[in-house]
Amino acid sequence: MRDHGGNLDAARERYGEGDWIDLSTGINRVPYPLPAIPAVAWTALPDRAAMAGLIGAAQAAYATGAEVLPVAGAQAAIQMIPRAFPAGLARVLGPTYNEHAAALRGAGWRVEEVGEISALGGADLAVVVNPNNPDGSCHAPEALRRLAGQVGRLVVDESFADPVPELSLVSDPGRALVLRSFGKFYGLAGVRLGFVLGDEAAIAALATLAGPWPVSGPAIAIGCAALADRGWAAASIARLQDDAGRLDGLAAGAGWRLVGGGHLFRLYDTPDAAAAQESLARRHIWSRIFPWHERWLRLGLPAPGEWARIEAALRP
């Protein structure tokens, strides 16, 4: 089932309009402040110089010399990768973001979802989300590099890795394809920007599918500015870490047990996830539950002005 967070329209239909706090995604609630966007970004097709500037900004931010392909969000890469290589057996480490398996099946791959990283070996293509969504579980880069030698192609989705660069393969992807999301950490999901990093041949194959203008001019301008602002990134990581601890404390007071999470979302075991979601929704706070686990509820981290409502909603 391809269920997702961010489905606030469903919440409004059931619980009414109002001032909603959407914590159903892992998108930073304190977005990067939009820079001034040159008029030419709106009126002209992105040229090679603009694309090269964005690629350079990504390489600098991720401290890598690897080949980089900008795409319209990590989701675009998830859709393209199954079609860039001959279909065969794909194994996905789960439970995880459900679009990987769905996109592979849609492109004719035989897909097996496995629960242990050791079970990925031997696949023609293997997918690991690191850190994982929704439980935040992580795998060391050394383990992933070993795995890359045991499969035909390894895809590592690092959509939530900005706050934990020590876990990332971007500095040296080797035989892996690494996906990075821009919209989640920078809080600008509507920009639709992401990156694929990998070897020259794989990136060339994906670039052919992506076409000549895979991202917009405004996305290039915003991405270049945000990726270069390392001060904002450092301050955001520190704030998110503090906020994660604060939310965990409130959840514990409500009788919920921390299962996992990262800097952008937390996952809790509740007595009844559907009931917990409904209780929050009646206060116009939207959360994420999962059809395959009746006790798990995921919350993104509130913005500074939203904490009072969260505290009131979780007060015993």
PDB file of C-alpha atoms in Angstrom, residues 114-270:
ATOM      1  CA  VAL A 114      13.685  -8.539   3.627  1.00  0.00           C
ATOM      2  CA  GLY A 115      14.183  -7.697   7.278  1.00  0.00           C
ATOM      3  CA  GLU A 116      17.954  -8.087   7.621  1.00  0.00           C
ATOM      4  CA  ILE A 117      20.734  -6.416   5.679  1.00  0.00           C
ATOM      5  CA  SER A 118      22.475  -9.783   5.330  1.00  0.00           C
ATOM      6  CA  ALA A 119      19.506 -11.025   3.273  1.00  0.00           C
ATOM      7  CA  LEU A 120      20.125  -8.468   0.520  1.00  0.00           C
ATOM      8  CA  GLY A 121      23.158 -10.294  -0.856  1.00  0.00           C
ATOM      9  CA  GLY A 122      22.838 -11.844  -4.304  1.00  0.00           C
ATOM     10  CA  ALA A 123      20.195  -9.434  -5.582  1.00  0.00           C
ATOM     11  CA  ASP A 124      20.579  -7.750  -8.943  1.00  0.00           C
ATOM     12  CA  LEU A 125      19.598  -4.531  -7.176  1.00  0.00           C
ATOM     13  CA  ALA A 126      19.362  -3.853  -3.435  1.00  0.00           C
ATOM     14  CA  VAL A 127      17.836  -0.856  -1.658  1.00  0.00           C
ATOM     15  CA  VAL A 128      18.776   0.434   1.795  1.00  0.00           C
ATOM     16  CA  VAL A 129      17.295   3.622   3.268  1.00  0.00           C
ATOM     17  CA  ASN A 130      19.907   5.054   5.629  1.00  0.00           C
ATOM     18  CA  PRO A 131      18.793   6.434   8.067  1.00  0.00           C
ATOM     19  CA  ASN A 132      15.653   4.405   7.596  1.00  0.00           C
ATOM     20  CA  ASN A 133      12.156   5.794   7.415  1.00  0.00           C
ATOM     21  CA  PRO A 134      10.191   5.298   9.670  1.00  0.00           C
ATOM     22  CA  ASP A 135      12.336   3.793  12.447  1.00  0.00           C
ATOM     23  CA  GLY A 136      15.592   5.724  11.953  1.00  0.00           C
ATOM     24  CA  SER A 137      17.759   2.589  11.958  1.00  0.00           C
ATOM     25  CA  CYS A 138      21.228   3.178  10.528  1.00  0.00           C
ATOM     26  CA  HIS A 139      24.002   1.222   8.861  1.00  0.00           C
ATOM     27  CA  ALA A 140      27.684   2.117   8.909  1.00  0.00           C
ATOM     28  CA  PRO A 141      29.242   3.157   5.583  1.00  0.00           C
ATOM     29  CA  GLU A 142      31.727   0.271   5.836  1.00  0.00           C
ATOM     30  CA  ALA A 143      28.876  -2.263   5.999  1.00  0.00           C
ATOM     31  CA  LEU A 144      27.197  -0.716   2.985  1.00  0.00           C
ATOM     32  CA  ARG A 145      30.404  -0.720   0.960  1.00  0.00           C
ATOM     33  CA  ARG A 146      30.812  -4.423   1.704  1.00  0.00           C
ATOM     34  CA  LEU A 147      27.225  -4.993   0.653  1.00  0.00           C
ATOM     35  CA  ALA A 148      27.843  -3.156  -2.630  1.00  0.00           C
ATOM     36  CA  GLY A 149      30.265  -5.924  -3.558  1.00  0.00           C
ATOM     37  CA  GLN A 150      27.640  -8.601  -2.902  1.00  0.00           C
ATOM     38  CA  VAL A 151      24.868  -7.268  -5.169  1.00  0.00           C
ATOM     39  CA  GLY A 152      24.582  -6.206  -8.772  1.00  0.00           C
ATOM     40  CA  ARG A 153      23.816  -2.613  -7.817  1.00  0.00           C
ATOM     41  CA  LEU A 154      23.231  -0.997  -4.441  1.00  0.00           C
ATOM     42  CA  VAL A 155      20.899   1.974  -4.011  1.00  0.00           C
ATOM     43  CA  VAL A 156      21.283   3.875  -0.745  1.00  0.00           C
ATOM     44  CA  ASP A 157      18.534   6.405  -0.047  1.00  0.00           C
ATOM     45  CA  GLU A 158      20.023   9.086   2.201  1.00  0.00           C
ATOM     46  CA  SER A 159      17.005  11.397   2.192  1.00  0.00           C
ATOM     47  CA  PHE A 160      17.363  11.935   5.958  1.00  0.00           C
ATOM     48  CA  ALA A 161      21.165  11.918   6.160  1.00  0.00           C
ATOM     49  CA  ASP A 162      21.927  15.659   6.151  1.00  0.00           C
ATOM     50  CA  PRO A 163      22.145  15.858   9.968  1.00  0.00           C
ATOM     51  CA  VAL A 164      24.359  12.733  10.173  1.00  0.00           C
ATOM     52  CA  PRO A 165      27.092  13.117   7.525  1.00  0.00           C
ATOM     53  CA  GLU A 166      29.199  10.468   9.244  1.00  0.00           C
ATOM     54  CA  LEU A 167      26.710   7.846   7.998  1.00  0.00           C
ATOM     55  CA  SER A 168      26.831   8.970   4.392  1.00  0.00           C
ATOM     56  CA  LEU A 169      28.427   7.342   1.358  1.00  0.00           C
ATOM     57  CA  VAL A 170      28.453  10.565  -0.665  1.00  0.00           C
ATOM     58  CA  SER A 171      32.168  11.234  -0.190  1.00  0.00           C
ATOM     59  CA  ASP A 172      32.925   8.001  -2.062  1.00  0.00           C
ATOM     60  CA  PRO A 173      29.850   6.181  -3.417  1.00  0.00           C
ATOM     61  CA  GLY A 174      31.980   3.528  -5.106  1.00  0.00           C
ATOM     62  CA  ARG A 175      29.616   1.017  -6.707  1.00  0.00           C
ATOM     63  CA  ALA A 176      26.545   2.461  -4.990  1.00  0.00           C
ATOM     64  CA  LEU A 177      23.983   4.967  -6.181  1.00  0.00           C
ATOM     65  CA  VAL A 178      23.268   7.453  -3.404  1.00  0.00           C
ATOM     66  CA  LEU A 179      20.052   9.493  -3.275  1.00  0.00           C
ATOM     67  CA  ARG A 180      19.851  12.793  -1.432  1.00  0.00           C
ATOM     68  CA  SER A 181      16.733  14.838  -0.775  1.00  0.00           C
ATOM     69  CA  PHE A 182      16.921  18.622  -0.633  1.00  0.00           C
ATOM     70  CA  GLY A 183      13.365  19.346   0.472  1.00  0.00           C
ATOM     71  CA  LYS A 184      13.328  17.442   3.751  1.00  0.00           C
ATOM     72  CA  PHE A 185      16.227  18.946   5.683  1.00  0.00           C
ATOM     73  CA  TYR A 186      15.877  22.378   4.095  1.00  0.00           C
ATOM     74  CA  GLY A 187      12.105  22.321   4.655  1.00  0.00           C
ATOM     75  CA  LEU A 188      11.327  23.202   1.031  1.00  0.00           C
ATOM     76  CA  ALA A 189       9.699  20.068  -0.311  1.00  0.00           C
ATOM     77  CA  GLY A 190       7.712  22.075  -2.850  1.00  0.00           C
ATOM     78  CA  VAL A 191      10.903  23.069  -4.637  1.00  0.00           C
ATOM     79  CA  ARG A 192      11.190  19.436  -5.851  1.00  0.00           C
ATOM     80  CA  LEU A 193      14.959  19.073  -5.774  1.00  0.00           C
ATOM     81  CA  GLY A 194      17.213  16.140  -5.016  1.00  0.00           C
ATOM     82  CA  PHE A 195      20.432  14.527  -6.196  1.00  0.00           C
ATOM     83  CA  VAL A 196      21.792  11.181  -7.306  1.00  0.00           C
ATOM     84  CA  LEU A 197      25.497  10.499  -6.776  1.00  0.00           C
ATOM     85  CA  GLY A 198      27.414   7.612  -8.254  1.00  0.00           C
ATOM     86  CA  ASP A 199      29.771   6.402 -10.938  1.00  0.00           C
ATOM     87  CA  GLU A 200      29.981   8.074 -14.340  1.00  0.00           C
ATOM     88  CA  ALA A 201      28.223   5.332 -16.322  1.00  0.00           C
ATOM     89  CA  ALA A 202      25.258   5.018 -13.944  1.00  0.00           C
ATOM     90  CA  ILE A 203      24.774   8.785 -13.697  1.00  0.00           C
ATOM     91  CA  ALA A 204      24.924   9.050 -17.497  1.00  0.00           C
ATOM     92  CA  ALA A 205      22.209   6.406 -17.830  1.00  0.00           C
ATOM     93  CA  LEU A 206      19.989   8.254 -15.380  1.00  0.00           C
ATOM     94  CA  ALA A 207      20.704  11.618 -17.029  1.00  0.00           C
ATOM     95  CA  THR A 208      19.394  10.217 -20.308  1.00  0.00           C
ATOM     96  CA  LEU A 209      16.102   9.356 -18.599  1.00  0.00           C
ATOM     97  CA  ALA A 210      15.962  12.676 -16.737  1.00  0.00           C
ATOM     98  CA  GLY A 211      16.185  14.710 -19.936  1.00  0.00           C
ATOM     99  CA  PRO A 212      17.865  18.061 -20.613  1.00  0.00           C
ATOM    100  CA  TRP A 213      16.083  20.121 -17.915  1.00  0.00           C
ATOM    101  CA  PRO A 214      15.515  17.835 -14.914  1.00  0.00           C
ATOM    102  CA  VAL A 215      15.113  20.711 -12.428  1.00  0.00           C
ATOM    103  CA  SER A 216      13.710  24.218 -12.703  1.00  0.00           C
ATOM    104  CA  GLY A 217      15.542  27.534 -12.723  1.00  0.00           C
ATOM    105  CA  PRO A 218      14.080  28.615  -9.362  1.00  0.00           C
ATOM    106  CA  ALA A 219      15.077  25.240  -7.860  1.00  0.00           C
ATOM    107  CA  ILE A 220      18.648  25.822  -9.057  1.00  0.00           C
ATOM    108  CA  ALA A 221      18.778  29.306  -7.509  1.00  0.00           C
ATOM    109  CA  ILE A 222      17.320  28.162  -4.190  1.00  0.00           C
ATOM    110  CA  GLY A 223      19.478  25.031  -4.077  1.00  0.00           C
ATOM    111  CA  CYS A 224      22.713  26.922  -4.738  1.00  0.00           C
ATOM    112  CA  ALA A 225      21.998  29.422  -1.968  1.00  0.00           C
ATOM    113  CA  ALA A 226      20.870  26.897   0.634  1.00  0.00           C
ATOM    114  CA  LEU A 227      23.586  24.313   0.027  1.00  0.00           C
ATOM    115  CA  ALA A 228      26.267  26.985   0.405  1.00  0.00           C
ATOM    116  CA  ASP A 229      24.894  28.178   3.771  1.00  0.00           C
ATOM    117  CA  ARG A 230      26.695  25.794   6.103  1.00  0.00           C
ATOM    118  CA  GLY A 231      26.010  28.031   9.105  1.00  0.00           C
ATOM    119  CA  TRP A 232      22.268  27.584   8.681  1.00  0.00           C
ATOM    120  CA  ALA A 233      22.751  23.832   8.340  1.00  0.00           C
ATOM    121  CA  ALA A 234      24.818  23.572  11.533  1.00  0.00           C
ATOM    122  CA  ALA A 235      22.345  25.655  13.536  1.00  0.00           C
ATOM    123  CA  SER A 236      19.419  23.606  12.227  1.00  0.00           C
ATOM    124  CA  ILE A 237      21.059  20.314  13.171  1.00  0.00           C
ATOM    125  CA  ALA A 238      21.647  21.557  16.733  1.00  0.00           C
ATOM    126  CA  ARG A 239      18.062  22.808  17.062  1.00  0.00           C
ATOM    127  CA  LEU A 240      16.595  19.600  15.683  1.00  0.00           C
ATOM    128  CA  GLN A 241      18.633  17.500  18.077  1.00  0.00           C
ATOM    129  CA  ASP A 242      17.357  19.515  21.036  1.00  0.00           C
ATOM    130  CA  ASP A 243      13.788  19.403  19.742  1.00  0.00           C
ATOM    131  CA  ALA A 244      13.917  15.623  19.326  1.00  0.00           C
ATOM    132  CA  GLY A 245      14.740  15.253  23.011  1.00  0.00           C
ATOM    133  CA  ARG A 246      11.963  17.661  23.956  1.00  0.00           C
ATOM    134  CA  LEU A 247       9.374  15.750  21.941  1.00  0.00           C
ATOM    135  CA  ASP A 248      10.554  12.433  23.357  1.00  0.00           C
ATOM    136  CA  GLY A 249       9.987  13.783  26.844  1.00  0.00           C
ATOM    137  CA  LEU A 250       6.432  14.859  26.040  1.00  0.00           C
ATOM    138  CA  ALA A 251       5.698  11.508  24.411  1.00  0.00           C
ATOM    139  CA  ALA A 252       7.027   9.625  27.419  1.00  0.00           C
ATOM    140  CA  GLY A 253       4.753  11.684  29.642  1.00  0.00           C
ATOM    141  CA  ALA A 254       1.829  10.590  27.481  1.00  0.00           C
ATOM    142  CA  GLY A 255       2.798   6.947  28.011  1.00  0.00           C
ATOM    143  CA  TRP A 256       4.367   6.415  24.592  1.00  0.00           C
ATOM    144  CA  ARG A 257       7.630   4.508  24.152  1.00  0.00           C
ATOM    145  CA  LEU A 258      10.309   5.713  21.777  1.00  0.00           C
ATOM    146  CA  VAL A 259      10.929   3.152  19.024  1.00  0.00           C
ATOM    147  CA  GLY A 260      13.330   5.160  16.906  1.00  0.00           C
ATOM    148  CA  GLY A 261      13.676   8.149  14.656  1.00  0.00           C
ATOM    149  CA  GLY A 262      16.190  10.765  13.669  1.00  0.00           C
ATOM    150  CA  HIS A 263      16.660  14.521  13.593  1.00  0.00           C
ATOM    151  CA  LEU A 264      13.509  15.127  11.527  1.00  0.00           C
ATOM    152  CA  PHE A 265      10.983  12.639  12.920  1.00  0.00           C
ATOM    153  CA  ARG A 266      10.357  10.409  15.931  1.00  0.00           C
ATOM    154  CA  LEU A 267       8.604   7.036  16.037  1.00  0.00           C
ATOM    155  CA  TYR A 268       6.602   5.980  19.089  1.00  0.00           C
ATOM    156  CA  ASP A 269       4.914   2.811  20.255  1.00  0.00           C
ATOM    157  CA  THR A 270       1.438   3.717  21.532  1.00  0.00           C
TER     158      THR A 270
END
